[in-house]
Every structure is written in structure tokens, then in C-alpha cells.
């Protein structure tokens, strides 16, 4: 008998609940009491990256806003922030405008006025068509507008060792698919090409968090192989972390009337 799977809407809701409850009550980092649904150091690094590109008062849209920890951090830095997520019940800062949006649809139409910058941290791996998402984000930005984006890095040495051992990437195993909704792995090379084709130029890259921080959970073979992959890796250091964080600048694209 085939195994039945829950409806997609139920799966998505269950995954969101995992984030809200800290995956069974696990301790989470916070910003002013708001839980951070991201790897350690990511929010700090992303905020610094945006501050190098824009001054206070710039209009910033954050996708995948979750509890609102990053949106509040950006507002505290002087940015004019709008937040968006699929689940409004998770978002807490009442002083920050919030718009519920499904990024698997034509979401750019929600904001015809556009923004100076978009922040999309650990979100594209949850979506069905990242290339279309990048095109939609590009439509929200003028030439020179900024995108700060991150996604789990399947090219890191631990992920390479895991793939050799099991055929699955780090952060894209069955448990990650089921509990976190990591459905679309993107290598740095693929994401770089997708950004260029959507009308972006990469301006800065940063590796965030060590891929070795949870390597013990992946078994003895991965623990033995991963250091060799790290030693032999030809990747630049900016692409060796658990996450790949980038700042891209919107450029002119064919048919763009910006």
C-alpha cells in the first residue's frame, strides 16, 4: 500500500509550528526577547552587510520575517522596514508594517512602490521556484537596489562528505525536508548563475557559522571524511561556511523600465 502524505497546507503549517516552538523546546538565540529562526551569527552578519551598502532611512523589505527579530534589528539601525511572511501569527513587533505573502506566487504586486533593499535570509530553500523568486525580488528594486540573501551551503566540506556517504546534502536530509521544509538545495554556483540571470551583480560574500558545529550527528564516516574535503577544497573561504550570505546589487535587465 502506498504511504499517504498529509496535504501540502498541513505540512507547511506543521513546519511553521516547529519554528515557533523551537523544534520541541530547544533553546534559541533571541533579539530583544524575539526568537531568531536562523543559524548563530547570521542576523548580525546580514545587518552589517546591509549597513555597508545603505544609510539609515532606506526602505527595506524583509521576507521570511518569522518572529520579527531581524525586522526589529533593522528598524533599530534606522531603516524604514516592512516585514512579510506566510504566517502573520508568528510576527510580534506591532510598530513594524507587516504584509502576509506567499512567495510561491506573484508577490511583487503587493508592493508596486518598490523598496531600496530586500532581505531574504534562509528562505529560498523553502520555495518551489527560486529563480522566479529572484525575478520577483528584482522587480521590487531600482537599479542599484540591494538584496541580502542567504541559504544553506551544500558545497561546504561537511555537506560534500555527507553526500558521498548517503547521497543527501547537509541540511537537506529527510528530517530537514519534513521538519524544516528545506525542499530546494542550491549550490553557490547555481545561485550565482540564477542571480546574474535575474539581473543582479554579487558585491560581497560571507560564510556564516562552521559546518562542523553539528557534525557529530552525521556519523563517524562523515566526521572522518569532512576534514579531508576541507583540506582539498578549492572553494574560496567566503563559500565554505554552513550558510552562504551574499549582497547583490540590482542591475539593468532586458525590458526593465526602472
CSV table of C-alpha atoms in Angstrom, one decimal:
chain,number,residue,atom,x,y,z
A,1,UNK,CA,0.0,0.0,0.0
A,2,UNK,CA,1.4,3.5,-0.8
A,3,UNK,CA,2.1,5.7,2.1
A,4,UNK,CA,-0.2,8.6,2.3
A,5,UNK,CA,1.2,12.1,2.8
A,6,UNK,CA,-0.5,15.0,4.6
A,7,UNK,CA,-1.8,17.8,2.4
A,8,UNK,CA,0.7,20.5,1.5
A,9,UNK,CA,-1.0,23.1,3.6
A,10,UNK,CA,-0.8,20.9,6.6
A,11,UNK,CA,2.9,20.2,6.0
A,12,UNK,CA,3.6,23.9,5.7
A,13,UNK,CA,1.7,24.7,8.9
A,14,UNK,CA,3.4,21.9,10.8
A,15,UNK,CA,6.8,23.2,9.8
A,16,UNK,CA,5.9,26.7,10.8
A,17,UNK,CA,4.8,25.4,14.2
A,18,UNK,CA,8.2,23.7,14.6
A,19,UNK,CA,9.9,27.1,14.2
A,20,UNK,CA,7.5,28.8,16.6
A,21,UNK,CA,8.1,26.2,19.3
A,22,UNK,CA,11.9,26.0,18.8
A,23,UNK,CA,11.7,22.4,17.5
A,24,UNK,CA,10.5,20.8,20.6
A,25,UNK,CA,11.6,23.4,23.1
A,26,UNK,CA,15.2,23.7,22.1
A,27,UNK,CA,16.9,26.9,23.3
A,28,UNK,CA,17.1,29.6,20.6
A,29,UNK,CA,19.0,32.8,20.3
A,30,UNK,CA,17.0,36.0,20.7
A,31,UNK,CA,16.9,39.6,19.8
A,32,UNK,CA,15.1,41.7,22.5
A,33,UNK,CA,13.1,38.7,23.5
A,34,UNK,CA,12.2,37.6,20.0
A,35,UNK,CA,13.4,34.2,18.9
A,36,UNK,CA,15.9,34.1,16.0
A,37,UNK,CA,15.0,31.4,13.5
A,38,UNK,CA,18.4,31.3,11.9
A,39,UNK,CA,21.9,30.0,12.4
A,40,UNK,CA,24.1,31.7,15.0
A,41,UNK,CA,25.7,34.9,13.7
A,42,UNK,CA,23.6,35.2,10.6
A,43,UNK,CA,21.4,38.1,11.6
A,44,UNK,CA,24.4,40.1,12.9
A,45,UNK,CA,26.4,39.4,9.6
A,46,UNK,CA,23.4,40.3,7.4
A,47,UNK,CA,22.7,43.5,9.2
A,48,UNK,CA,26.3,44.6,8.9
A,49,UNK,CA,26.3,43.7,5.2
A,50,UNK,CA,23.3,45.9,4.6
A,51,UNK,CA,24.7,48.8,6.6
A,52,UNK,CA,27.8,48.8,4.4
A,53,UNK,CA,25.5,49.4,1.3
A,54,UNK,CA,22.8,51.7,2.6
A,55,UNK,CA,22.3,54.5,5.1
A,56,UNK,CA,19.6,54.8,7.7
A,57,UNK,CA,16.1,55.7,6.4
A,58,UNK,CA,16.4,53.4,3.4
A,59,UNK,CA,13.2,51.4,2.7
A,60,UNK,CA,13.8,47.7,3.4
A,61,UNK,CA,11.5,44.7,2.9
A,62,UNK,CA,12.3,41.6,4.9
A,63,UNK,CA,10.9,38.3,3.6
A,64,UNK,CA,10.5,35.3,5.9
A,65,UNK,CA,10.3,37.6,8.8
A,66,UNK,CA,9.3,34.9,11.3
A,67,UNK,CA,9.0,36.4,14.9
A,68,UNK,CA,10.2,39.8,13.7
A,69,UNK,CA,13.7,39.6,15.3
A,70,UNK,CA,15.5,40.7,12.1
A,71,UNK,CA,12.9,43.4,11.2
A,72,UNK,CA,13.2,44.9,14.7
A,73,UNK,CA,17.0,44.9,14.5
A,74,UNK,CA,16.9,46.7,11.1
A,75,UNK,CA,14.4,49.2,12.5
A,76,UNK,CA,16.7,49.8,15.5
A,77,UNK,CA,19.5,50.6,12.9
A,78,UNK,CA,17.4,53.3,11.4
A,79,UNK,CA,15.9,51.6,8.4
A,80,UNK,CA,12.3,52.0,7.3
A,81,UNK,CA,11.2,48.4,7.5
A,82,UNK,CA,8.3,46.4,6.1
A,83,UNK,CA,8.0,42.8,7.0
A,84,UNK,CA,6.5,39.8,5.2
A,85,UNK,CA,5.9,36.2,6.0
A,86,UNK,CA,3.4,33.5,5.2
A,87,UNK,CA,2.3,33.2,8.8
A,88,UNK,CA,1.3,36.6,10.4
A,89,UNK,CA,0.6,35.0,13.8
A,90,UNK,CA,4.4,34.5,14.3
A,91,UNK,CA,5.2,38.2,13.9
A,92,UNK,CA,5.3,40.2,17.1
A,93,UNK,CA,6.6,43.9,16.6
A,94,UNK,CA,3.4,45.9,16.3
A,95,UNK,CA,5.2,49.0,15.2
A,96,UNK,CA,6.5,47.5,12.0
A,97,UNK,CA,4.2,47.2,9.0
A,98,UNK,CA,3.5,43.6,8.0
A,99,UNK,CA,2.1,42.0,4.9
A,100,UNK,CA,1.3,38.3,4.6
A,101,UNK,CA,2.5,37.0,1.2
A,102,UNK,CA,3.1,33.6,-0.4
A,103,UNK,CA,6.5,33.7,-2.1
A,104,UNK,CA,5.5,30.8,-4.4
A,105,UNK,CA,3.1,33.2,-6.1
A,106,UNK,CA,3.4,36.6,-7.9
A,107,UNK,CA,4.2,38.5,-4.7
A,108,UNK,CA,5.8,41.6,-6.2
A,109,UNK,CA,2.3,43.0,-7.0
A,110,UNK,CA,1.8,43.6,-3.2
A,111,UNK,CA,4.3,46.5,-3.3
A,112,UNK,CA,4.1,48.5,-6.5
A,113,UNK,CA,6.1,51.3,-4.9
A,114,UNK,CA,9.2,49.0,-4.5
A,115,UNK,CA,12.0,49.2,-2.0
A,116,UNK,CA,15.6,50.3,-1.7
A,117,UNK,CA,16.6,46.8,-0.4
A,118,UNK,CA,15.2,43.3,0.2
A,119,UNK,CA,16.4,40.9,2.9
A,120,UNK,CA,15.7,37.2,2.3
A,121,UNK,CA,17.5,35.1,4.9
A,122,UNK,CA,17.2,31.3,4.8
A,123,UNK,CA,14.1,31.4,2.7
A,124,UNK,CA,14.8,30.4,-0.9
A,125,UNK,CA,15.5,26.8,0.1
A,126,UNK,CA,11.8,26.6,1.3
A,127,UNK,CA,10.4,27.7,-2.1
A,128,UNK,CA,9.4,25.8,-5.2
A,129,UNK,CA,11.0,28.1,-7.8
A,130,UNK,CA,13.9,30.2,-6.5
A,131,UNK,CA,14.7,31.6,-10.0
A,132,UNK,CA,11.2,33.1,-10.2
A,133,UNK,CA,11.5,34.4,-6.7
A,134,UNK,CA,14.7,36.3,-7.7
A,135,UNK,CA,13.0,37.7,-10.7
A,136,UNK,CA,10.1,38.9,-8.5
A,137,UNK,CA,12.5,40.5,-6.0
A,138,UNK,CA,14.4,42.2,-8.9
A,139,UNK,CA,11.0,43.8,-9.9
A,140,UNK,CA,10.8,45.3,-6.4
A,141,UNK,CA,14.2,47.1,-6.7
A,142,UNK,CA,15.5,50.0,-8.7
A,143,UNK,CA,18.9,49.9,-10.4
A,144,UNK,CA,21.4,50.0,-7.6
A,145,UNK,CA,18.9,48.4,-5.1
A,146,UNK,CA,20.3,45.9,-2.7
A,147,UNK,CA,19.4,42.2,-2.0
A,148,UNK,CA,20.9,40.4,1.1
A,149,UNK,CA,20.2,36.7,0.8
A,150,UNK,CA,21.4,33.5,2.5
A,151,UNK,CA,20.8,29.8,2.0
A,152,UNK,CA,22.3,26.6,3.4
A,153,UNK,CA,25.6,25.9,1.6
A,154,UNK,CA,25.5,22.4,0.1
A,155,UNK,CA,29.1,22.9,-1.1
A,156,UNK,CA,30.7,23.0,2.3
A,157,UNK,CA,33.1,20.2,3.2
A,158,UNK,CA,30.7,18.5,5.7
A,159,UNK,CA,27.9,18.5,3.1
A,160,UNK,CA,30.3,17.1,0.5
A,161,UNK,CA,31.3,14.3,2.9
A,162,UNK,CA,27.6,13.5,3.7
A,163,UNK,CA,26.7,13.4,0.1
A,164,UNK,CA,29.5,10.9,-0.6
A,165,UNK,CA,28.3,8.8,2.2
A,166,UNK,CA,24.5,9.0,1.8
A,167,UNK,CA,23.6,10.9,-1.4
A,168,UNK,CA,22.0,13.7,0.7
A,169,UNK,CA,23.3,17.1,1.5
A,170,UNK,CA,23.8,18.7,4.9
A,171,UNK,CA,20.5,20.5,5.8
A,172,UNK,CA,18.7,18.6,3.1
A,173,UNK,CA,18.1,15.2,4.6
A,174,UNK,CA,14.7,13.6,5.2
A,175,UNK,CA,14.4,15.2,8.6
A,176,UNK,CA,15.1,18.7,7.2
A,177,UNK,CA,12.6,18.2,4.4
A,178,UNK,CA,9.9,17.0,6.9
A,179,UNK,CA,10.5,19.3,9.8
A,180,UNK,CA,12.0,22.5,8.3
A,181,UNK,CA,10.7,22.4,4.8
A,182,UNK,CA,14.1,22.5,3.1
A,183,UNK,CA,12.9,21.4,-0.3
A,184,UNK,CA,15.3,23.1,-2.8
A,185,UNK,CA,19.0,22.8,-2.3
A,186,UNK,CA,21.1,25.4,-4.2
A,187,UNK,CA,24.8,25.3,-4.6
A,188,UNK,CA,26.8,28.6,-4.6
A,189,UNK,CA,27.5,28.1,-8.3
A,190,UNK,CA,23.8,27.6,-9.2
A,191,UNK,CA,22.7,30.5,-7.0
A,192,UNK,CA,25.3,32.8,-8.6
A,193,UNK,CA,24.1,32.0,-12.1
A,194,UNK,CA,20.4,32.5,-11.0
A,195,UNK,CA,21.2,35.9,-9.5
A,196,UNK,CA,23.1,37.0,-12.6
A,197,UNK,CA,20.2,35.9,-14.9
A,198,UNK,CA,17.7,37.7,-12.7
A,199,UNK,CA,19.6,41.0,-13.1
A,200,UNK,CA,21.8,41.1,-10.0
A,201,UNK,CA,25.6,41.5,-9.6
A,202,UNK,CA,27.2,39.9,-6.5
A,203,UNK,CA,29.0,42.6,-4.4
A,204,UNK,CA,30.0,40.7,-1.3
A,205,UNK,CA,30.0,37.1,0.0
A,206,UNK,CA,30.4,35.8,3.6
A,207,UNK,CA,30.5,32.3,5.1
A,208,UNK,CA,28.4,32.1,8.2
A,209,UNK,CA,28.8,29.6,11.0
A,210,UNK,CA,31.0,26.5,10.9
A,211,UNK,CA,29.6,23.5,9.1
A,212,UNK,CA,31.4,21.3,11.7
A,213,UNK,CA,29.3,22.6,14.6
A,214,UNK,CA,26.8,19.6,14.4
A,215,UNK,CA,29.0,17.1,12.5
A,216,UNK,CA,28.8,14.5,15.3
A,217,UNK,CA,25.1,14.0,14.5
A,218,UNK,CA,26.0,12.8,11.0
A,219,UNK,CA,28.0,9.7,11.9
A,220,UNK,CA,31.6,8.7,12.2
A,221,UNK,CA,32.3,8.3,8.4
A,222,UNK,CA,31.3,12.0,7.8
A,223,UNK,CA,33.4,13.1,10.7
A,224,UNK,CA,36.4,11.4,9.2
A,225,UNK,CA,35.8,12.5,5.6
A,226,UNK,CA,34.9,16.1,6.1
A,227,UNK,CA,38.3,17.4,7.2
A,228,UNK,CA,39.8,15.9,4.0
A,229,UNK,CA,37.2,17.7,1.9
A,230,UNK,CA,38.1,20.9,3.8
A,231,UNK,CA,41.8,20.4,3.2
A,232,UNK,CA,41.3,19.7,-0.5
A,233,UNK,CA,38.5,22.3,-1.2
A,234,UNK,CA,39.1,24.8,-4.0
A,235,UNK,CA,36.2,27.0,-2.8
A,236,UNK,CA,37.0,30.5,-1.7
A,237,UNK,CA,36.7,30.9,2.1
A,238,UNK,CA,33.6,33.1,1.6
A,239,UNK,CA,31.8,29.9,0.3
A,240,UNK,CA,33.0,27.3,2.9
A,241,UNK,CA,30.6,28.0,5.7
A,242,UNK,CA,27.3,26.4,6.8
A,243,UNK,CA,25.5,29.2,5.1
A,244,UNK,CA,26.4,31.4,2.1
A,245,UNK,CA,25.4,35.0,2.7
A,246,UNK,CA,25.6,37.4,-0.2
A,247,UNK,CA,24.9,41.0,-1.0
A,248,UNK,CA,23.8,41.5,-4.6
A,249,UNK,CA,23.1,44.8,-6.4
A,250,UNK,CA,20.2,45.2,-8.9
A,251,UNK,CA,21.4,46.0,-12.4
A,252,UNK,CA,19.7,46.8,-15.6
A,253,UNK,CA,17.8,43.9,-17.2
A,254,UNK,CA,16.2,43.5,-20.6
A,255,UNK,CA,12.9,45.2,-20.7
A,256,UNK,CA,13.4,46.8,-17.3
A,257,UNK,CA,11.8,50.2,-17.1
A,258,UNK,CA,13.4,51.2,-13.8
